[in-house]
Amino acid sequence: MNDGLNQFLGVFFEEAEEHLANLENLLLTLNLQEPDPEALNGIFRAAHSIKGSSGMFGFTELTAVTHVLETLLDNIRSGKIQLQAEMIDVFLEARDVLAQLLDSYRTQEDTISVPTTAITQRLQGLVNRYSPGSATVVEDTGYGLFNTDSSFEPEEPAADDDAYGLFGETVTAALPPTEGDTAPAFGFFDDTETSQASTSAATTAPAPTPSPKASPRVAASEGESSSIRVSVERIDSLINQVGELVITQAMLAQLSLVLDPSEHERIFQALNQLDHNTRELQEAVMSIRMLPISFIFNRFPRVVRDTANKLGKQVELVLRGEHTELDKGVIEKLTDPLTHIVRNSIDHGIESPAERLAAGKPEQGTVRMSAYHQGGRIVVEISDDGKGLSRERILAKAREKGMAISDDMADSDVWQLIFMPGFSTADSVTDLSGRGVGMDVVRRNITSIGGRIDISSATGLGTHITIRLPLTLAILDGMIVEVDKVHYVVPLTNIVESLQLKAEHLYSMSGSSSSVISVRNEYLPLLSLNRLLNLKTEAPPAVGGIVIILEAEGNTFALQVDELVGQQQVVIKSLEQNFRRIDGITGATIMGDGSVALILDIDALPRLAGQGAPHHA
């Protein structure tokens, strides 16, 4: 298969996935009693579009399923058949079968294991049951299921349909352009208003609305010019190059320190302009990778529906902040943890309808998911109104496993036990829970991207889980500080102010070696970076030293450092991939002089102070 056709196939698979995601979202929001006509039309167009382009590539099984699906959907939207609850279940199963077929075609594997025949017969059965007069006989031809009165010729598009995009209605084969041919359009399908996360990223701007007199070809051209599909690998390469440019700019700024500004004025003007241009380029490139968290959230209505049905529970999902944007790399790492958490909320948290009624609650439980910006981080919250975590059961399970615990542990420490490897309070192992690996994976995935996860719970009221994540995994603005002649980076988003400590500001805690400082009548704990990182040298006297006031997770504290070096934009490098994980450190960066500076995990510092200084080799 030549490269031209491979390129077209790649676009086909991406757009097919987008249509399947759109179809699923619309199905889950349909009102059975009064279905929205626009939603029905959207579902029909998704199936219609996939069918049209799959037939051009000879994907017969895919065409067979979408043909029967399209027939049933067309009867529903035209009012010939009344929408039934069982149809939604079958439609969703058909969507899963179509996704399996796409995977098989993409990997060029055999489609025998995909239940194409079974789902097509179920769809045709619904047509026969609710509209016997219009039913058609379905036979197995060996290639998939084909209707005996149809050879799957492309149908005339509905009045509100566009052409298929890349291929017009009269195209008979999907062939790559020969030399000298006009380049085809990028898209296959007629519906591009909804896009889902796929293996490629798309940068899209609103297409201009064509005038009623505009020809279809002109309108398509206008729409095509508004977006372009770019592979993730190319975007990652571009971001890496921008990161190297930031490091180079920092090196030039470092070298310029030995120059006399009065004698080299033009050089300093050029460096200032380079700094400005580099920052603008970095922000523009980073925005390409920023995606709304709806790319994750949109899959959870289906997860909640399927899990609740399997457990015989009634659960409503409430989503907030779907348009909150974060880095695509963070999104990819967040999908599995959120799936584990939501399933656990339904399985362990939400009670059965009978239990909820007995507890004075409504039969239907609620799971809430929200996302929002807080400083330079993204906060994702998942909560339920179930029975909450059982402190007694968790402690009993911990004792059974020989963990070092005590009865007077704080609730927040008890809840953290559920993240231990192999820890589970489930009475039996099911395909949903009980093996003790889910929550362990959750914390590992979250911490691997510089995030943290916290739990609060109240018996009978439910559980609230908060995940804090970095906005991006590439570049941040930081304050460079020096401790024991080593540079560290403090993210600017955590800094409230800095000051030189005076004697009247410092207070000692009775019976403790800890100290607090008074800043505008507010008492803040004073932490020393020397002690937190277990450095070999003693911290200098606090009085007369530099203190940075920091805010993390709603708490404010003071951090003593030796010196403030200056503000700088730094490129984040993973410490775990290149060395190993260090408590209190979230990453590393390369400074302008070529040295390595460690990026502080501000959220973790108060926790380290409470646990005692960590030990590092």
XYZ file of C-alpha atoms in Angstrom:
617
model
C 0.000 0.000 0.000
C 1.549 3.310 -1.058
C 2.133 6.299 1.194
C -0.644 8.353 -0.410
C -3.353 5.833 0.428
C -1.851 5.274 3.880
C -2.215 8.986 4.544
C -5.882 8.902 3.514
C -6.476 5.851 5.695
C -4.954 7.646 8.662
C -7.379 10.524 8.255
C -10.263 8.070 7.810
C -9.492 6.278 11.080
C -9.154 9.534 13.013
C -12.389 10.994 11.714
C -14.219 7.689 12.202
C -13.177 7.711 15.865
C -14.437 11.273 16.199
C -17.796 10.296 14.717
C -18.087 7.298 17.035
C -17.364 9.513 20.040
C -19.971 12.027 18.856
C -22.485 9.232 18.290
C -21.939 7.874 21.811
C -22.259 11.272 23.475
C -25.491 12.044 21.645
C -26.961 8.627 22.469
C -26.266 9.069 26.181
C -28.054 12.418 26.278
C -31.178 11.369 24.347
C -34.537 11.830 26.047
C -36.557 8.686 25.315
C -39.908 10.429 25.614
C -39.005 13.504 23.561
C -35.759 12.898 21.656
C -34.119 16.027 20.301
C -34.461 16.041 16.474
C -31.029 17.646 16.108
C -29.462 14.919 18.240
C -31.156 12.221 16.159
C -29.930 13.889 12.979
C -26.403 14.049 14.422
C -26.448 10.339 15.289
C -27.752 9.466 11.836
C -25.134 11.617 10.083
C -22.327 9.986 12.090
C -23.408 6.500 10.953
C -24.095 7.757 7.409
C -20.651 9.322 7.107
C -18.776 6.262 8.377
C -20.740 4.031 6.029
C -19.998 6.174 2.984
C -16.239 6.348 3.405
C -15.773 2.798 4.717
C -17.369 1.457 1.545
C -14.838 3.341 -0.556
C -11.984 1.521 1.159
C -13.672 -1.865 0.911
C -14.262 -2.201 4.659
C -17.290 -4.418 4.092
C -18.029 -5.435 7.692
C -17.950 -1.798 8.789
C -20.264 -0.867 5.933
C -22.641 -3.713 6.774
C -23.123 -2.690 10.407
C -23.490 1.014 9.674
C -25.982 0.278 6.870
C -28.454 -1.475 9.183
C -27.750 1.041 11.961
C -28.421 3.894 9.556
C -31.691 2.289 8.405
C -33.017 2.026 11.951
C -31.879 5.549 12.835
C -33.506 6.960 9.718
C -36.835 5.337 10.665
C -36.562 6.778 14.174
C -35.754 10.319 13.090
C -38.536 10.269 10.469
C -41.081 9.163 13.103
C -41.781 5.742 11.611
C -40.396 4.000 14.716
C -40.685 5.115 18.333
C -37.380 5.274 20.189
C -37.133 2.554 22.856
C -34.783 2.133 25.823
C -33.459 -1.183 24.499
C -32.450 0.548 21.269
C -29.993 2.768 23.135
C -28.293 -0.345 24.558
C -28.043 -1.955 21.122
C -26.810 1.285 19.534
C -24.048 1.533 22.124
C -23.086 -2.102 21.532
C -22.999 -1.372 17.804
C -20.722 1.586 18.506
C -18.336 -0.740 20.379
C -18.357 -3.241 17.512
C -17.561 -0.448 15.034
C -14.642 0.619 17.244
C -13.346 -2.972 17.290
C -13.603 -3.161 13.505
C -11.681 0.094 13.135
C -8.914 -1.289 15.358
C -8.788 -4.474 13.289
C -8.570 -2.559 10.013
C -5.932 -0.208 11.413
C -3.710 -3.073 12.593
C -4.589 -5.197 9.540
C -5.772 -8.036 11.767
C -8.510 -10.525 11.023
C -12.029 -9.334 11.903
C -13.392 -12.849 12.546
C -13.385 -12.341 16.324
C -15.458 -9.153 16.060
C -19.198 -9.948 16.606
C -20.293 -8.271 13.373
C -22.982 -10.813 12.521
C -24.525 -10.790 15.996
C -24.858 -6.998 16.259
C -26.193 -6.679 12.727
C -28.861 -9.288 13.447
C -29.821 -7.463 16.666
C -30.168 -4.184 14.796
C -32.182 -5.829 12.023
C -34.320 -7.509 14.679
C -35.279 -4.100 16.041
C -36.258 -2.980 12.553
C -38.376 -6.121 12.066
C -40.001 -5.872 15.493
C -41.011 -2.234 15.444
C -41.566 -1.772 11.711
C -42.340 -5.152 10.140
C -43.574 -3.653 6.896
C -40.265 -1.990 6.119
C -38.038 -4.823 7.306
C -35.509 -6.299 4.921
C -33.944 -9.721 5.059
C -30.331 -9.940 6.093
C -28.032 -12.704 4.948
C -24.468 -13.619 5.771
C -22.474 -13.305 2.558
C -19.146 -14.331 4.017
C -17.777 -10.789 3.931
C -19.980 -9.493 6.699
C -23.743 -9.009 6.655
C -25.232 -7.549 3.514
C -28.801 -6.605 2.816
C -30.160 -8.754 -0.007
C -31.786 -5.796 -1.716
C -28.769 -3.502 -1.452
C -25.209 -3.519 -2.722
C -24.332 -0.531 -0.560
C -24.240 1.995 -3.332
C -23.658 5.493 -1.924
C -26.999 7.082 -1.135
C -28.060 10.561 -2.042
C -27.171 12.794 0.894
C -29.912 14.298 2.966
C -30.722 17.964 2.514
C -28.591 18.918 5.487
C -25.674 16.645 4.541
C -22.475 17.802 2.891
C -20.471 15.648 0.580
C -18.243 13.060 2.205
C -15.410 15.561 2.329
C -12.403 14.017 0.668
C -14.504 12.059 -1.802
C -17.461 13.357 -3.769
C -20.590 11.293 -4.264
C -19.423 10.165 -7.709
C -15.993 8.944 -6.674
C -15.625 5.192 -7.167
C -12.225 4.539 -5.588
C -9.993 6.078 -2.959
C -6.752 6.547 -4.840
C -3.832 8.792 -3.961
C -3.278 11.808 -6.207
C -0.884 11.355 -9.070
C 1.758 13.916 -9.881
C 0.142 17.073 -11.159
C -3.259 16.340 -9.647
C -4.931 18.856 -7.398
C -4.448 17.940 -3.742
C -7.614 16.546 -2.136
C -9.307 17.920 0.936
C -8.161 16.749 4.364
C -11.409 15.341 5.724
C -13.500 12.361 4.696
C -16.684 13.078 6.542
C -19.433 15.627 6.396
C -19.639 16.278 10.161
C -16.609 17.939 11.712
C -18.193 20.064 14.387
C -17.240 17.696 17.211
C -13.740 16.304 17.669
C -12.377 13.847 20.207
C -8.829 13.057 21.328
C -7.147 10.672 18.886
C -3.661 9.680 17.887
C -3.233 12.982 16.072
C -3.839 16.536 17.227
C -5.900 18.987 15.207
C -5.719 22.754 15.312
C -9.113 24.057 14.373
C -10.591 27.501 13.860
C -14.299 28.151 13.206
C -15.036 27.771 9.548
C -16.745 30.748 7.844
C -20.397 30.194 7.112
C -20.884 29.989 3.338
C -23.591 32.061 1.745
C -26.656 30.205 0.471
C -25.581 30.879 -3.121
C -22.091 29.464 -2.651
C -21.396 26.238 -4.484
C -20.639 23.105 -2.437
C -17.090 22.994 -3.812
C -16.400 26.593 -2.849
C -17.890 26.067 0.616
C -15.752 22.984 1.146
C -12.634 24.857 0.144
C -13.358 27.608 2.620
C -13.899 25.076 5.412
C -10.775 23.131 4.542
C -8.529 26.171 4.842
C -9.546 26.719 8.471
C -7.865 23.616 9.921
C -5.059 21.183 9.338
C -4.223 17.848 10.930
C -0.743 17.578 12.378
C 0.726 14.450 13.955
C 1.492 14.536 17.665
C 5.095 13.559 16.923
C 5.604 16.751 14.916
C 4.104 18.892 17.667
C 6.281 17.201 20.299
C 9.356 17.778 18.133
C 8.424 21.438 17.769
C 7.966 21.820 21.533
C 11.324 20.155 22.190
C 12.993 22.580 19.787
C 11.342 25.534 21.513
C 12.573 24.146 24.828
C 16.118 24.042 23.485
C 15.667 27.604 22.226
C 14.676 28.694 25.743
C 17.836 27.081 27.139
C 19.974 28.746 24.451
C 18.401 32.124 25.208
C 19.213 31.606 28.909
C 22.825 30.789 27.996
C 23.145 33.989 25.961
C 21.674 35.982 28.843
C 24.236 34.372 31.178
C 27.129 35.243 28.836
C 25.946 38.832 28.540
C 26.478 39.405 32.266
C 30.173 40.029 31.660
C 29.439 42.764 29.111
C 29.168 46.464 29.871
C 25.623 47.592 28.920
C 26.866 51.055 27.990
C 29.373 49.639 25.484
C 27.159 46.877 24.097
C 23.751 48.533 24.064
C 22.670 46.993 20.751
C 23.556 43.500 21.972
C 21.394 43.960 25.059
C 18.517 45.305 22.932
C 18.788 42.254 20.685
C 18.825 39.918 23.695
C 15.722 41.607 25.119
C 13.967 41.217 21.778
C 15.057 37.556 21.608
C 13.650 36.990 25.087
C 10.329 38.581 24.079
C 10.095 36.588 20.831
C 11.093 33.344 22.526
C 8.382 33.762 25.153
C 5.700 34.503 22.536
C 6.811 31.527 20.430
C 6.780 29.275 23.476
C 3.250 30.351 24.455
C 1.986 29.882 20.884
C 3.508 26.404 20.566
C 2.326 25.310 24.000
C -1.233 26.371 23.149
C -1.230 23.794 20.345
C -0.887 20.991 22.895
C -3.532 22.425 25.203
C -6.782 20.480 24.975
C -10.041 20.821 26.929
C -10.502 18.207 29.620
C -13.786 17.320 27.903
C -11.655 14.914 25.836
C -11.567 12.808 29.012
C -14.849 13.798 30.627
C -16.914 12.902 27.561
C -16.159 9.209 27.966
C -17.524 8.995 31.513
C -21.273 9.143 30.822
C -20.810 5.753 29.133
C -18.547 4.451 31.924
C -21.061 5.488 34.602
C -24.018 4.085 32.669
C -22.415 0.690 32.015
C -20.976 0.303 35.521
C -24.224 1.302 37.231
C -26.279 -1.065 35.081
C -23.876 -3.918 35.799
C -24.183 -3.341 39.552
C -27.934 -2.693 39.531
C -27.518 0.866 40.795
C -28.950 4.208 39.715
C -26.258 6.851 39.248
C -26.312 10.346 37.782
C -23.108 11.937 36.492
C -22.695 15.705 36.830
C -19.827 17.351 34.896
C -18.430 20.843 35.472
C -15.539 22.729 33.887
C -15.313 20.593 30.755
C -13.663 23.457 28.850
C -10.728 23.718 31.275
C -7.577 23.237 29.195
C -4.446 21.311 30.061
C -1.497 19.746 28.297
C -2.201 16.751 26.071
C 0.532 14.809 27.857
C -1.274 15.341 31.151
C -4.589 14.292 29.611
C -3.116 11.006 28.410
C -1.803 10.196 31.896
C -5.060 11.206 33.574
C -7.481 8.949 31.698
C -6.791 5.662 33.504
C -6.687 7.149 37.035
C -10.027 8.889 36.560
C -11.584 5.713 35.195
C -10.439 3.756 38.280
C -11.746 6.442 40.623
C -15.178 6.746 38.987
C -15.679 2.980 38.914
C -14.662 2.717 42.556
C -17.083 5.497 43.478
C -19.945 3.555 41.927
C -18.816 0.113 43.103
C -17.745 0.919 46.679
C -19.274 4.329 47.359
C -22.777 4.533 45.898
C -25.223 2.248 47.703
C -27.923 0.113 46.083
C -31.334 1.782 45.648
C -32.732 -0.172 48.620
C -29.823 0.825 50.886
C -30.132 4.455 49.881
C -33.864 4.514 50.618
C -33.238 2.907 54.004
C -30.657 5.610 54.770
C -33.092 8.379 53.835
C -31.395 9.143 50.527
C -32.918 9.267 47.034
C -32.665 6.045 45.035
C -30.352 7.657 42.513
C -26.799 8.374 43.597
C -24.673 11.179 42.179
C -21.077 11.281 40.991
C -19.662 14.736 40.315
C -16.578 15.540 38.253
C -15.194 19.054 37.939
C -12.025 20.759 36.714
C -10.691 24.266 37.199
C -7.492 26.301 37.269
C -5.902 27.179 40.600
C -2.749 29.215 40.296
C -0.530 27.464 37.797
C -2.131 24.068 38.318
C -5.217 22.144 37.243
C -7.485 20.785 39.958
C -9.748 17.828 39.134
C -12.315 16.799 41.733
C -14.391 13.604 41.855
C -17.023 13.216 44.553
C -19.976 10.967 45.322
C -22.852 11.037 47.788
C -22.405 7.410 48.817
C -21.629 5.799 52.162
C -18.068 7.129 52.420
C -14.904 5.302 53.417
C -14.932 3.027 56.468
C -12.075 3.953 58.799
C -12.515 0.723 60.768
C -12.388 -1.539 57.705
C -9.326 0.225 56.299
C -7.432 -0.039 59.601
C -8.444 -3.679 60.003
C -7.205 -4.483 56.500
C -3.964 -2.620 57.181
C -3.373 -4.672 60.350
C -4.088 -7.840 58.424
C -1.351 -6.883 55.970
C 1.091 -6.058 58.753
C 1.274 -2.333 58.105
C 2.592 0.001 60.793
C -0.521 1.886 61.913
C -2.068 3.282 65.071
C -5.655 3.858 66.175
C -5.061 7.580 66.651
C -3.966 8.178 63.049
C -5.534 11.219 61.426
C -8.311 10.464 58.943
C -6.268 11.946 56.098
C -3.476 9.445 56.828
C -5.942 6.542 57.042
C -7.434 7.392 53.657
C -3.957 7.369 52.105
C -3.637 3.671 53.027
C -5.953 2.711 50.159
C -3.197 3.727 47.747
C -0.828 1.067 49.077
C -0.009 -1.761 46.611
C -2.370 -4.718 46.972
C -4.685 -2.892 49.369
C -8.408 -3.562 48.897
C -11.376 -3.737 51.261
C -13.607 -5.504 48.749
C -15.180 -8.710 50.059
C -14.752 -10.511 46.743
C -12.823 -10.122 43.515
C -14.870 -9.006 40.506
C -14.033 -7.645 37.084
C -14.556 -4.165 38.553
C -12.611 -4.299 41.822
C -11.113 -6.353 44.596
C -7.585 -7.041 43.376
C -6.017 -4.029 45.113
C -4.253 -2.665 42.033
C -6.568 0.138 40.927
C -5.800 2.870 43.458
C -2.114 2.005 43.491
C -2.031 2.644 39.742
C -3.957 5.874 40.289
C -1.373 7.388 42.634
C 1.563 6.145 40.579
C 0.209 7.723 37.386
C -0.629 10.997 39.120
C 2.755 11.371 40.833
C 4.611 10.461 37.627
C 3.439 13.748 36.076
C 4.191 15.890 39.094
C 0.687 15.778 40.559
C -0.749 14.697 43.879
C -4.017 13.205 45.073
C -5.892 13.803 48.340
C -9.003 12.204 49.832
C -11.613 13.430 52.286
C -14.570 11.318 53.354
C -17.470 11.365 55.795
C -19.449 8.303 56.817
C -22.864 8.303 55.181
C -22.152 11.476 53.189
C -19.696 10.362 50.550
C -16.096 10.698 49.403
C -14.275 13.618 47.785
C -11.060 13.087 45.822
C -8.910 16.021 44.702
C -6.189 15.709 42.068
C -3.756 18.578 41.520
C -1.766 18.552 38.297
C 0.752 20.784 36.543
C -0.733 22.880 33.762
C 1.962 21.740 31.362
C 4.842 19.293 31.382
C 7.191 21.402 29.289
C 8.059 24.935 30.468
C 7.410 27.073 33.550
C 8.313 30.478 34.962
C 10.352 30.155 38.123
C 12.331 32.025 40.737
C 15.885 30.711 41.014
C 17.018 30.411 44.643
C 20.345 29.288 46.079
C 20.772 26.950 49.030
C 24.206 25.603 49.999
C 25.608 26.939 46.675
C 23.081 24.857 44.683
C 20.337 26.388 42.547
C 16.676 25.403 42.948
C 13.608 26.557 41.023
C 10.472 27.763 42.793
C 7.422 28.051 40.451
C 6.296 31.667 40.322
C 2.644 30.667 40.665
C 3.310 29.547 44.258
C 5.145 32.697 45.373
C 3.234 35.330 47.341
C 6.176 37.558 48.272
C 9.769 37.498 49.517
C 11.305 39.401 52.432
C 14.354 39.701 54.647
C 13.546 38.322 58.083
C 13.917 40.602 61.097
C 14.232 39.463 64.709
C 10.833 40.846 65.708
C 9.184 38.675 63.035
C 10.522 35.365 64.381
C 8.887 33.291 67.131
C 9.859 29.884 68.539
C 7.276 27.221 69.304
C 7.390 26.104 72.946
C 8.445 22.472 73.354
C 9.423 22.242 69.697
C 12.307 23.125 67.408
C 9.845 24.610 64.913
C 9.536 28.355 64.338
C 6.874 30.676 62.980
C 7.079 34.187 61.580
C 4.615 37.026 61.834
C 3.725 38.753 58.581
C 1.066 41.461 58.828
C -0.456 39.868 61.941
C -0.553 36.411 60.331
C 1.550 33.609 61.798
C 3.168 31.293 59.253
C 5.295 28.167 59.821
C 8.933 28.699 58.859
C 10.544 25.839 56.915
C 14.210 25.513 56.042
C 15.086 24.022 52.649
C 18.375 22.725 54.154
C 16.470 20.563 56.634
C 13.674 19.542 54.239
C 16.156 18.200 51.674
C 18.481 16.805 54.344
C 21.465 18.799 53.115
C 24.781 18.221 54.867
C 25.396 21.850 55.813
C 23.542 23.657 58.582
C 21.029 26.299 57.628
C 22.253 29.895 58.178
C 20.626 31.955 60.962
C 17.041 32.841 60.128
C 17.336 36.467 61.263
C 18.677 38.538 58.395
C 18.083 35.697 55.925
C 15.842 35.548 52.874
C 12.357 34.106 53.301
C 9.859 33.330 50.525
C 6.157 33.271 51.372
C 4.580 30.387 49.448
C 1.025 29.192 48.931
C 0.175 25.578 48.174
C -3.158 23.756 48.338
C -4.742 26.625 50.245
C -1.989 26.676 52.903
C 0.541 29.491 53.300
C 4.027 28.986 54.755
C 7.482 30.572 54.729
C 10.571 28.958 53.187
C 14.067 30.023 54.213
C 16.698 30.122 51.429
C 20.256 31.450 51.222
C 19.811 33.799 48.279
C 17.443 34.912 45.498
C 19.262 34.573 42.152
C 16.540 35.851 39.814
C 13.488 35.017 37.718
C 13.834 32.740 34.700
C 11.791 30.620 32.334
C 12.943 27.008 32.587
C 12.412 23.822 30.576
C 11.143 20.945 32.726
C 13.071 17.689 32.464
C 11.813 14.490 34.104
C 13.975 13.519 37.074
C 12.598 9.972 37.289
C 13.445 9.175 33.674
C 17.002 10.461 34.003
C 17.800 9.681 37.671
C 15.200 8.674 40.272
C 12.341 10.178 42.254
C 13.244 12.531 45.131
C 10.690 13.671 47.702
C 10.120 17.406 47.466
C 11.488 17.610 43.919
C 9.194 17.555 40.891
C 11.757 17.792 38.077
C 15.016 19.354 36.893
C 16.148 21.932 34.369
C 19.321 23.069 32.596
C 20.510 26.546 33.531
C 22.160 29.079 31.263
C 25.647 28.110 32.463
C 24.969 24.427 31.712
C 24.439 23.409 35.339
C 21.405 21.447 36.538
C 18.853 22.999 38.899
C 16.143 21.046 40.728
C 12.501 22.189 40.578
C 10.826 22.176 43.981
C 7.489 20.439 44.573
C 5.918 23.191 46.677
C 2.816 21.136 47.508
C 4.983 18.427 49.074
C 7.154 20.650 51.315
C 4.672 21.102 54.213
C 4.019 17.368 54.168
C 7.749 16.647 54.314
C 8.091 19.019 57.260
C 5.411 17.065 59.128
C 7.029 13.705 58.350
C 10.605 14.755 59.067
C 13.417 15.331 56.622
C 13.767 12.755 53.829
C 16.983 10.828 53.349
C 18.734 10.882 50.010
C 21.752 8.981 48.792
